[in-house]
Coordinates of N, CA and C and ligand atoms in Angstrom, one line a residue:
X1 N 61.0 87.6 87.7 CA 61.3 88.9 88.2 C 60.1 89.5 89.0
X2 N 60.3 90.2 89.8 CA 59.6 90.4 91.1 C 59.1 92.1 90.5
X3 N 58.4 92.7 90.9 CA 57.8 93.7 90.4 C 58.8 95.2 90.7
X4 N 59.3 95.1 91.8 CA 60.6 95.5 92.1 C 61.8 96.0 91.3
X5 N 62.0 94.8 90.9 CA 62.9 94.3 89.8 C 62.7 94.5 88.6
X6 N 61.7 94.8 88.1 CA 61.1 94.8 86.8 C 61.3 96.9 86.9
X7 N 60.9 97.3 87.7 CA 61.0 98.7 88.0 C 62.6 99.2 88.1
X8 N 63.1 98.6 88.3 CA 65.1 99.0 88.8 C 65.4 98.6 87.4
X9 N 65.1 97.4 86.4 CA 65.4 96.9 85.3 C 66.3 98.0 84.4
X10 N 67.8 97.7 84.1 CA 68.3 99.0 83.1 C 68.6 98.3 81.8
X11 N 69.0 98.9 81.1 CA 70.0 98.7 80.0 C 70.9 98.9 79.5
X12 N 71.9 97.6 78.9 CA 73.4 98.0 79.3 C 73.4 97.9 77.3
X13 N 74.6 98.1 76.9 CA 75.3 97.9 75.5 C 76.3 97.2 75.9
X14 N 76.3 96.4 74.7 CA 77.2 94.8 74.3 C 77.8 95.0 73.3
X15 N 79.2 95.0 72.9 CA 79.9 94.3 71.7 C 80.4 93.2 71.8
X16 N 80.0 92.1 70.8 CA 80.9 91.5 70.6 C 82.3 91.7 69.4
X17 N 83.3 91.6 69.8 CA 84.6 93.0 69.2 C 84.6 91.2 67.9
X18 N 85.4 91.8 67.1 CA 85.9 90.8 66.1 C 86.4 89.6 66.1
X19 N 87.5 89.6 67.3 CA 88.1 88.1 67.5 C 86.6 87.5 68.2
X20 N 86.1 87.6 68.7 CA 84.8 86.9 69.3 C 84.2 86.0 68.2
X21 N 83.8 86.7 66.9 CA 83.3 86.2 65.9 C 84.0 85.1 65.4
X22 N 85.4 85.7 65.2 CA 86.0 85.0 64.3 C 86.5 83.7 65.2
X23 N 86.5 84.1 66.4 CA 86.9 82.3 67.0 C 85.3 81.8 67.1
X24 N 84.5 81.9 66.9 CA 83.0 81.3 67.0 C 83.0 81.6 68.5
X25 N 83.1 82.6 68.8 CA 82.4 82.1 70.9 C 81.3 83.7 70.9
X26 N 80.3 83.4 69.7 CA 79.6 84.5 70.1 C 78.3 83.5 70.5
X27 N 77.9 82.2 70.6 CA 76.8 81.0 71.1 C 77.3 81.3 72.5
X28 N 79.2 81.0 73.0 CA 79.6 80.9 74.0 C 79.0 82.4 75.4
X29 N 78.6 83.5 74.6 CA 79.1 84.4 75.1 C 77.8 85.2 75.2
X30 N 76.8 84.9 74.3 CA 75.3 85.4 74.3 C 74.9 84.3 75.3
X31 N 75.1 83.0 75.5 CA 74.7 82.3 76.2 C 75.2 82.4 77.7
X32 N 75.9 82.8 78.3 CA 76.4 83.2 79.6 C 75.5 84.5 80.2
X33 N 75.4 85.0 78.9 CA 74.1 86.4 79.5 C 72.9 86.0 79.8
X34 N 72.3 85.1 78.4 CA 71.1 84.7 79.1 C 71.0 83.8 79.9
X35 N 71.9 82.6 80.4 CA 71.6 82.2 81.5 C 71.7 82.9 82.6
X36 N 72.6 84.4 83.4 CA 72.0 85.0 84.1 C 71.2 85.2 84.4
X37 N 70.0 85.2 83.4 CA 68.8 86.0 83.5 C 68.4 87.5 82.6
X38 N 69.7 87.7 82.1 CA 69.3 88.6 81.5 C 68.9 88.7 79.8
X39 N 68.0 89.8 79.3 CA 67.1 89.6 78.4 C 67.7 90.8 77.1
X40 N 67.7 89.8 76.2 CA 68.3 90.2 74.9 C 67.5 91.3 74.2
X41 N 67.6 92.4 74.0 CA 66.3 93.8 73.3 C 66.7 93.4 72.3
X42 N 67.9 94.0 71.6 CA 68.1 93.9 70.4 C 69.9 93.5 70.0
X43 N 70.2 93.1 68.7 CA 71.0 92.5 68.6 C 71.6 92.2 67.3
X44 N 72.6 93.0 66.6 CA 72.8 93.5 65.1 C 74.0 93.5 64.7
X45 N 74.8 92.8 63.4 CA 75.9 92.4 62.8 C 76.1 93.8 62.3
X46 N 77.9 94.8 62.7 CA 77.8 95.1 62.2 C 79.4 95.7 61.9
X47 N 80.0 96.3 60.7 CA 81.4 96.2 60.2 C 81.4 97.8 60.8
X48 N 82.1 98.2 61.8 CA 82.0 99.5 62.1 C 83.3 100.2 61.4
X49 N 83.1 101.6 61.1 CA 84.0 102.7 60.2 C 85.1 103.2 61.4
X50 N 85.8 103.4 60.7 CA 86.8 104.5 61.9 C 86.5 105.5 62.7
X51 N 85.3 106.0 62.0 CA 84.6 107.2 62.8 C 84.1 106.8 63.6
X52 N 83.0 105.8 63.6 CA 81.9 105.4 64.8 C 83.0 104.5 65.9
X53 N 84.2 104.2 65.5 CA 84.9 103.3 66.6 C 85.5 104.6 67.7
X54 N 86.2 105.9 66.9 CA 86.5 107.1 67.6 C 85.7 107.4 68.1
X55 N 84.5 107.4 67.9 CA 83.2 108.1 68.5 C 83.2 107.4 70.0
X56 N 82.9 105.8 69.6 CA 82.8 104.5 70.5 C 83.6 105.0 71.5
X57 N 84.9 105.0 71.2 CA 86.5 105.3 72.5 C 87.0 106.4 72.4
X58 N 85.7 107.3 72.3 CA 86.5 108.8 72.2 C 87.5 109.3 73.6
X59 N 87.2 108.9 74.9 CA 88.5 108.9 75.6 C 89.5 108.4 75.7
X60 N 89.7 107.2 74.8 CA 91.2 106.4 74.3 C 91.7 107.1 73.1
X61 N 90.8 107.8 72.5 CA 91.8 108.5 70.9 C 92.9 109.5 71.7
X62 N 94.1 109.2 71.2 CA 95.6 110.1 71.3 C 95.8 108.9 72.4
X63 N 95.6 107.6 72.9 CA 96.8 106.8 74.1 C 97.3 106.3 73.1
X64 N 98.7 105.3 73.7 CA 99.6 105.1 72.8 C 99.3 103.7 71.9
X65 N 97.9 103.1 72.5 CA 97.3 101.9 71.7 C 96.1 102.1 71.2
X66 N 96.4 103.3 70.4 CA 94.6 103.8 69.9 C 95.0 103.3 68.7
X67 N 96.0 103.2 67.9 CA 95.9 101.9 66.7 C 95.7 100.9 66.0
X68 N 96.4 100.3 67.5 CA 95.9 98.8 67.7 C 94.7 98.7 67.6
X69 N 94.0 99.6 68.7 CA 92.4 99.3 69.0 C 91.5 99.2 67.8
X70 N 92.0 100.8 67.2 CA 91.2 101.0 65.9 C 91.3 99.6 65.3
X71 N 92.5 99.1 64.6 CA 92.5 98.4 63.9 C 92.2 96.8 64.2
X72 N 92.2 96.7 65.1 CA 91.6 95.4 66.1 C 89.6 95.5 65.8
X73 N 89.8 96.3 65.8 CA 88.1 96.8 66.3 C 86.9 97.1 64.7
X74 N 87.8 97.5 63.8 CA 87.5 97.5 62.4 C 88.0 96.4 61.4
X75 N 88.2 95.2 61.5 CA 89.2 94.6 60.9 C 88.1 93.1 60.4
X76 N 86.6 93.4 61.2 CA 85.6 92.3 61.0 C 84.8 92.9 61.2
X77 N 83.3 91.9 61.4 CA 82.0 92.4 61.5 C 82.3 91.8 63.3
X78 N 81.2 93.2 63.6 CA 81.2 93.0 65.1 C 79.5 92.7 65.8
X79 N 79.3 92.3 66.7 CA 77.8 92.2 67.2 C 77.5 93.3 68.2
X80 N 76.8 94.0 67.5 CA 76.1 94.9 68.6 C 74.9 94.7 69.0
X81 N 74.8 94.8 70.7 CA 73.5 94.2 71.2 C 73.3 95.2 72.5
X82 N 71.8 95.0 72.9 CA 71.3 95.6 74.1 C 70.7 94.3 75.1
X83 N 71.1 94.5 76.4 CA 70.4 93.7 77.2 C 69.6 94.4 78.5
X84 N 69.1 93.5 79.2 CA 67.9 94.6 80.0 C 68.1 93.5 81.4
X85 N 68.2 93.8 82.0 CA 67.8 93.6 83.8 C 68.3 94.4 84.6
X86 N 67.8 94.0 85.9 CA 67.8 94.6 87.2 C 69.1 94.7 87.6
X87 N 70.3 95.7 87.4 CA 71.2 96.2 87.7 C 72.5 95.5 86.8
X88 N 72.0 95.4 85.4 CA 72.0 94.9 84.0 C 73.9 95.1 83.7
X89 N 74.0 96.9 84.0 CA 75.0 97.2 83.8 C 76.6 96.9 84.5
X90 N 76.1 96.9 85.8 CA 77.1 96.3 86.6 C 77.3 94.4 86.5
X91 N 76.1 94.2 86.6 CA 76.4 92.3 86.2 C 77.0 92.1 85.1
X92 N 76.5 93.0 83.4 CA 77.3 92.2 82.9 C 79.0 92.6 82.9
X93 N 79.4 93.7 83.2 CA 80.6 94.1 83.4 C 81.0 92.9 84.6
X94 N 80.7 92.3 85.5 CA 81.1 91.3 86.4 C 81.1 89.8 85.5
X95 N 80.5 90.1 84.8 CA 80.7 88.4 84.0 C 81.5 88.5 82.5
X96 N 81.8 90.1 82.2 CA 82.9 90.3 81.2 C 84.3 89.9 82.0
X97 N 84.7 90.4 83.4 CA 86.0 90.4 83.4 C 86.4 91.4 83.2
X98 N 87.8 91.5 84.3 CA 89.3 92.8 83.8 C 89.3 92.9 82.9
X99 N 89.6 94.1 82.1 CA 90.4 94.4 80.8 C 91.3 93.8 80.1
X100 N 92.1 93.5 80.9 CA 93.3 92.4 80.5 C 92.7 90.6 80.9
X101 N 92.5 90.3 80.2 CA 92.5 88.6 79.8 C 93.5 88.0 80.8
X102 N 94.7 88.5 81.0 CA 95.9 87.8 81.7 C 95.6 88.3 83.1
X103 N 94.4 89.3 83.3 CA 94.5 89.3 84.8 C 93.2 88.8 85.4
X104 N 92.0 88.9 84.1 CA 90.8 88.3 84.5 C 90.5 87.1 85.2
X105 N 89.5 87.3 86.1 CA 89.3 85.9 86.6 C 88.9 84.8 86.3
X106 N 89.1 83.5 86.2 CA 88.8 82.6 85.7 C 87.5 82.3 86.1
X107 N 86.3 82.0 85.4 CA 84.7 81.6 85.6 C 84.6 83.2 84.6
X108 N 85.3 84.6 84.3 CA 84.5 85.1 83.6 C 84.5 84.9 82.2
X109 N 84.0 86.0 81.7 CA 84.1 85.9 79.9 C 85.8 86.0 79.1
X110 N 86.1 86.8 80.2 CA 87.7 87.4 79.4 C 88.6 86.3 79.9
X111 N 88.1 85.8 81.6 CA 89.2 85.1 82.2 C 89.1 83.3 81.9
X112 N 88.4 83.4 81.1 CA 88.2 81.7 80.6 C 88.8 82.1 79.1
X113 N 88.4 83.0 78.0 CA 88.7 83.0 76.7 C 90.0 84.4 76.0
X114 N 90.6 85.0 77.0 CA 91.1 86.1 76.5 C 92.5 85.9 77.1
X115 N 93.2 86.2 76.6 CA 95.2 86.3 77.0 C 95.2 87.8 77.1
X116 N 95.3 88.7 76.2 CA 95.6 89.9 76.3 C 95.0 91.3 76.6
X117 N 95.5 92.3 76.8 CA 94.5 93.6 76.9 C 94.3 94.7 75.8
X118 N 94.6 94.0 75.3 CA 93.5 94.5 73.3 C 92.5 93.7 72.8
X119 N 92.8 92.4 72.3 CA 92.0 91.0 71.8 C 91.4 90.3 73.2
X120 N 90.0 91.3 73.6 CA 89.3 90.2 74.8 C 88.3 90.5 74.5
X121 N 87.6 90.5 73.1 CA 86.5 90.4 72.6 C 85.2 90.5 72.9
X122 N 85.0 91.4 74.0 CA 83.9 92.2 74.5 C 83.9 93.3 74.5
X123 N 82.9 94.1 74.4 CA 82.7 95.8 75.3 C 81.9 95.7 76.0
X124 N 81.5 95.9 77.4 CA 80.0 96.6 78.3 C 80.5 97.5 78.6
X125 N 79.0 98.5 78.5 CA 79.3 100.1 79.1 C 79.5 99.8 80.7
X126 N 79.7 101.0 81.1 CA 80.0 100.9 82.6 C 79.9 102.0 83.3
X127 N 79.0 102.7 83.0 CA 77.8 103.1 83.4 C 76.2 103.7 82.9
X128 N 75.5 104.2 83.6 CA 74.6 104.7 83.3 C 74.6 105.6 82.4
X129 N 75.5 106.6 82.4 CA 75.7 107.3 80.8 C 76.5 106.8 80.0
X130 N 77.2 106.3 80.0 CA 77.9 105.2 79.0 C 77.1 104.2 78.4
X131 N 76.2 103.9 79.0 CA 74.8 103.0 78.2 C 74.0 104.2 77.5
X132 N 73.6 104.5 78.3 CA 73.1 105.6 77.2 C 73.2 106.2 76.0
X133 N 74.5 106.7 75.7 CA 75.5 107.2 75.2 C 75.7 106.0 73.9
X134 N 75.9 104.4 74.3 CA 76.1 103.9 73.3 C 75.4 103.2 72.7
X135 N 74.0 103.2 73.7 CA 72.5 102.3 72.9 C 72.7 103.1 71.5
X136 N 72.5 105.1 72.0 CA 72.3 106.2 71.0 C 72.9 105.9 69.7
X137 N 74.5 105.4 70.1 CA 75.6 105.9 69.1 C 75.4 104.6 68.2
X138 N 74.8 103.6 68.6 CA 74.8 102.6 67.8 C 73.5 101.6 66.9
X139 N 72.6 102.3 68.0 CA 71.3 102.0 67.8 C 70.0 103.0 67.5
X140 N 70.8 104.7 67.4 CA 70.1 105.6 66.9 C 68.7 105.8 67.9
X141 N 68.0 104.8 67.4 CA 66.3 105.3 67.5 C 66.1 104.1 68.6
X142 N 67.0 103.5 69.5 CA 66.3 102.7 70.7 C 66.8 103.4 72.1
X143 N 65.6 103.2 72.9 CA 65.7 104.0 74.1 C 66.0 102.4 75.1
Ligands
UDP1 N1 92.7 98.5 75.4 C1 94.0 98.2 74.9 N2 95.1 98.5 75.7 C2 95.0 99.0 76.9 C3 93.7 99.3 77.4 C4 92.6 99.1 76.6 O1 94.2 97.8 73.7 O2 96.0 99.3 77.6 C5 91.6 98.2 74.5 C6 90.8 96.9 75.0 O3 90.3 96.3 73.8 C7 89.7 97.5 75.9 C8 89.4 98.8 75.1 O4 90.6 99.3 74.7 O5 88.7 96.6 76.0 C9 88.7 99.8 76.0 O6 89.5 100.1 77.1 P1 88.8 100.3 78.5 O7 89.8 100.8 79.5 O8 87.5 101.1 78.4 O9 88.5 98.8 79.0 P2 87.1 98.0 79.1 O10 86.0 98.9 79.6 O11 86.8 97.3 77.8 O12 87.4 96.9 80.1
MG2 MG1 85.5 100.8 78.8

């Protein structure tokens, strides 16, 4: 990283959602990030409550698949992680993939491992206060 780069460097938030776990592609899927280049901060197993998932999608609470989600989303232990590079937040949202699995492109995370637009076993924020917002919500005391 060029001095540049090390100055532009952000930080995004990572879920790995439950089906990720439970099909084993969290090697598959930590490993795509750091071969980018990008650098793992931190990185924590955890079974999240109904609350912190509403908190998580507080703009999806009242659509008509906020059940699913919930219960998709609470139903295992999940991986929450921070990563750090040079325009961190937009890359890894480029190497997660569409929302929908069935529309994602093939070479990404969703469009190689995911069918549908509930079970596609990632989160990235997407944007700058959305990272923010969820380092906070999840990781309390890291900036
Ligand atoms: N989701 C769903 N049905 C939808 C849209 C979204 O179940 O029609 C779920 C899906 O798991 C998605 C999450 O809600 O990843 C958050 O939705 P968002 O639109 O923020 O998509 P993302 O940012 O994850 O691509
Ligand atoms: Mg989103």
């Amino acid at each position: 990283m060029t001095q540049n780069e090390r100055e532009v460097a952000e930080k995004t938030f990572v879920m790995l959602k439950p089906d990720a776990l439970e099909r084993g592609l969290v090697g598959e899927i930590v490993a795509r990030l750091e071969r980018k280049g990008l650098k793992l901060e931190r990185l924590e197993t955890k079974r999240l409550s109904k609350e912190l998932i509403a908190r998580h999608y507080a703009h999806l609470v009242g659509r008509d698949f906020y059940g699913e989600l919930e219960s998709y989303a609470t139903r295992g232990d999940v991986i929450a992680s921070i990563w750090r590079g040079p325009g961190a937040i937009a890359i890894v949202r480029k190497l997660v993939g569409a929302t929908d699995g069935a529309e994602a492109e093939p070479g990404t995370i969703r469009g190689d491992f995911a069918l549908g637009g509930t079970e596609n076993l990632v989160h990235a924020s997407d944007s700058p206060e959305a990272a923010r917002r969820e380092i906070a919500l999840f990781f309390g005391d890291a900036r």
